[in-house]
Amino acid sequence: MENNDGIVTFTIDRQEKRNAVNDKVMEGLKETISYIKHQQDVRFLVVTGSGEKAFCSGGDLSEFHSLHTEEEAFSMLSKMGHILYDLATLRVPTIALVNGAAVGGGCEIATACDFRLVASHVKCGFIQGTLSITSGWGGGTYLFERGLRHDHALKMLIDAKSYNAQRLYEMGWASVVFEGSKEKALENFIVDMREIHPSVHQAYKEIQLRNWKEKNMYERVMEEIRLCAKLWESDAHNEAVQRFLNKSK
């Protein structure tokens, strides 16, 4: 985590694992969110990945494959689900700086953010279906709230495949598609926002958060996680994970 003139950046730094999420990443993101909640000078949270190949490839199956039962899966899934809910409900604008592939849980993290700046070479998708599970950190619920047409959002989930950056922009998932450095893309995106007092940003975020509270957002996220946990212990999921791990060796 780094704080540069009010811009807090959390970088998932596991290039050797395509920036897959493990317990250490979870704790780092949790600490970053807590820091922002207690600092008055923070204006934006930016989430990105190290390197150029991956923003985040989702949960690290090499660490989580030992979870077999619904209860074991729910413990892990709900931990990250709570973290993403805290991310999604922060009082400052949140930006996913998608420098590389965002798939599975990585797509959920990006979707939980207010804005998604996507490099032109990037592909992103809710590929959880290929492992015979659904989105398990609340990403499906956030996707339906992000203003995409219902059929586009539903098809993105059901297809369980990656979409290119231009298609993601056309669908309304990507806020911006950029060429060149992600730092310059971020600078260009927030240049006008910087001129507005942060209390205004927070007031507008509060409108959104009131709407989510009225729509029982937290309860809906947790129900999504429970559904994924049920599928997690299925034979179909366990077999798919073994195929994935054997392929990765």
Coordinates of C-alpha atoms in Angstrom, one line a residue, residues 37-203:
K37 CA -11.5 4.6 7.0
H38 CA -9.3 6.3 9.6
Q39 CA -7.5 8.8 7.4
Q40 CA -9.1 12.2 6.5
D41 CA -6.6 13.0 3.7
V42 CA -7.4 10.0 1.4
R43 CA -9.3 11.0 -1.8
F44 CA -9.2 7.8 -3.9
L45 CA -8.4 4.1 -3.5
V46 CA -6.8 2.4 -6.5
V47 CA -6.5 -1.3 -6.8
T48 CA -4.1 -2.8 -9.3
G49 CA -1.8 -5.7 -10.0
S50 CA 2.0 -5.9 -10.4
G51 CA 3.5 -6.5 -13.8
E52 CA 1.7 -6.4 -17.1
K53 CA 0.1 -9.8 -17.5
A54 CA -2.4 -10.0 -14.7
F55 CA -4.6 -7.7 -12.6
C56 CA -5.7 -10.7 -10.6
S57 CA -6.4 -14.3 -11.5
G58 CA -8.8 -14.9 -8.6
G59 CA -8.4 -17.1 -5.6
D60 CA -5.2 -19.1 -5.4
L61 CA -6.4 -22.7 -5.9
S62 CA -3.0 -24.1 -5.0
E63 CA -3.8 -22.8 -1.5
F64 CA -7.6 -23.1 -1.3
H65 CA -7.9 -26.6 -3.0
S66 CA -7.7 -28.2 0.5
L67 CA -11.1 -26.7 1.3
H68 CA -13.7 -29.4 0.5
T69 CA -16.9 -28.9 2.6
E70 CA -19.5 -26.2 2.3
E71 CA -18.5 -24.9 5.8
E72 CA -14.8 -24.8 4.9
A73 CA -15.5 -23.0 1.7
F74 CA -17.9 -20.5 3.3
S75 CA -15.2 -19.5 5.8
M76 CA -12.8 -18.5 3.1
L77 CA -15.4 -17.0 0.7
S78 CA -17.1 -15.0 3.4
K79 CA -13.8 -13.6 4.6
M80 CA -13.1 -12.1 1.2
G81 CA -16.7 -11.3 0.7
H82 CA -16.7 -9.1 3.8
I83 CA -13.5 -7.4 2.6
L84 CA -15.0 -6.7 -0.8
Y85 CA -18.2 -5.3 0.8
D86 CA -16.1 -2.9 2.8
L87 CA -14.3 -1.9 -0.4
A88 CA -17.6 -1.4 -2.3
T89 CA -19.0 0.7 0.5
L90 CA -16.0 3.0 1.1
R91 CA -16.9 6.7 1.2
V92 CA -14.2 7.6 -1.3
P93 CA -14.2 6.8 -5.1
T94 CA -12.6 3.4 -5.8
I95 CA -10.8 2.6 -9.0
A96 CA -9.7 -0.7 -10.4
L97 CA -6.6 -0.1 -12.6
V98 CA -6.9 -3.2 -14.7
N99 CA -3.4 -3.6 -16.1
G100 CA -3.7 -7.3 -17.0
A101 CA -6.2 -10.2 -17.0
A102 CA -8.9 -10.0 -14.4
V103 CA -10.6 -13.3 -14.2
G104 CA -12.8 -15.2 -11.7
G105 CA -12.3 -13.5 -8.3
G106 CA -10.2 -10.8 -10.0
C107 CA -13.2 -9.8 -12.0
E108 CA -15.2 -9.6 -8.8
I109 CA -12.6 -7.3 -7.2
A110 CA -12.7 -5.0 -10.2
T111 CA -16.5 -5.0 -10.3
A112 CA -16.7 -4.1 -6.6
C113 CA -14.9 -0.8 -7.4
D114 CA -16.7 2.2 -8.7
F115 CA -14.6 2.6 -11.9
R116 CA -12.7 0.2 -14.1
L117 CA -9.8 1.5 -16.2
V118 CA -8.9 -1.3 -18.6
A119 CA -5.7 -1.7 -20.7
S120 CA -6.5 -2.3 -24.3
H121 CA -4.8 -5.7 -24.4
V122 CA -6.7 -7.0 -21.4
K123 CA -9.3 -9.7 -21.2
C124 CA -11.6 -10.1 -18.2
G125 CA -14.4 -12.4 -17.3
F126 CA -16.4 -14.3 -14.6
I127 CA -14.9 -17.7 -15.5
Q128 CA -16.0 -19.4 -12.3
G129 CA -18.5 -21.5 -14.2
T130 CA -15.6 -23.4 -15.8
L131 CA -14.9 -24.7 -12.2
S132 CA -18.5 -25.6 -11.7
I133 CA -19.1 -22.8 -9.1
T134 CA -20.5 -19.3 -9.2
S135 CA -19.0 -16.0 -8.2
G136 CA -18.2 -16.4 -4.5
W137 CA -17.1 -13.0 -3.2
G138 CA -20.3 -11.0 -4.1
G139 CA -19.2 -10.1 -7.6
G140 CA -22.4 -11.3 -9.3
T141 CA -24.4 -9.0 -7.1
Y142 CA -22.2 -6.0 -7.7
L143 CA -22.3 -6.7 -11.5
F144 CA -26.1 -6.4 -11.6
E145 CA -25.8 -3.1 -9.7
R146 CA -23.2 -1.5 -12.1
G147 CA -25.6 -0.3 -14.7
L148 CA -25.0 -3.0 -17.4
R149 CA -28.1 -4.1 -19.3
H150 CA -29.5 -7.1 -17.4
D151 CA -29.0 -9.5 -20.3
H152 CA -25.4 -8.3 -20.7
A153 CA -24.6 -8.9 -17.0
L154 CA -26.3 -12.2 -16.9
K155 CA -24.6 -13.5 -20.1
M156 CA -21.2 -12.3 -18.8
L157 CA -21.8 -14.6 -15.7
I158 CA -23.3 -17.5 -17.6
D159 CA -20.8 -17.5 -20.5
A160 CA -17.9 -18.1 -18.0
K161 CA -15.4 -16.7 -20.5
S162 CA -13.2 -13.7 -20.9
Y163 CA -14.1 -10.7 -23.0
N164 CA -11.7 -8.3 -24.7
A165 CA -11.4 -4.7 -23.5
Q166 CA -13.4 -3.1 -26.3
R167 CA -16.4 -5.5 -25.7
L168 CA -16.2 -4.7 -22.0
Y169 CA -16.4 -1.0 -22.8
E170 CA -19.4 -1.6 -25.1
M171 CA -21.2 -3.5 -22.4
G172 CA -20.6 -0.8 -19.8
W173 CA -18.3 -2.8 -17.6
A174 CA -15.1 -0.9 -18.5
S175 CA -15.2 2.8 -17.7
V176 CA -12.2 3.6 -19.9
V177 CA -10.0 1.6 -22.3
F178 CA -6.5 2.9 -22.3
E179 CA -3.2 2.6 -24.2
G180 CA 0.2 3.1 -22.7
S181 CA 1.0 3.4 -19.0
K182 CA -1.6 2.8 -16.3
E183 CA -0.2 5.6 -14.3
K184 CA -0.9 8.1 -17.1
A185 CA -4.4 6.5 -17.6
L186 CA -5.2 7.1 -13.9
E187 CA -3.9 10.6 -14.0
N188 CA -6.1 11.5 -17.0
F189 CA -9.1 9.9 -15.5
I190 CA -9.0 11.7 -12.1
V191 CA -7.8 15.1 -13.4
D192 CA -11.2 16.7 -13.2
M193 CA -12.2 14.9 -10.0
R194 CA -9.2 16.3 -8.3
E195 CA -10.6 19.8 -8.7
I196 CA -13.7 18.9 -6.7
H197 CA -13.7 19.0 -2.9
P198 CA -13.6 15.4 -1.5
S199 CA -16.7 16.1 0.7
V200 CA -18.6 16.3 -2.6
H201 CA -17.3 12.9 -3.7
Q202 CA -18.3 11.4 -0.3
A203 CA -21.8 12.9 -0.5

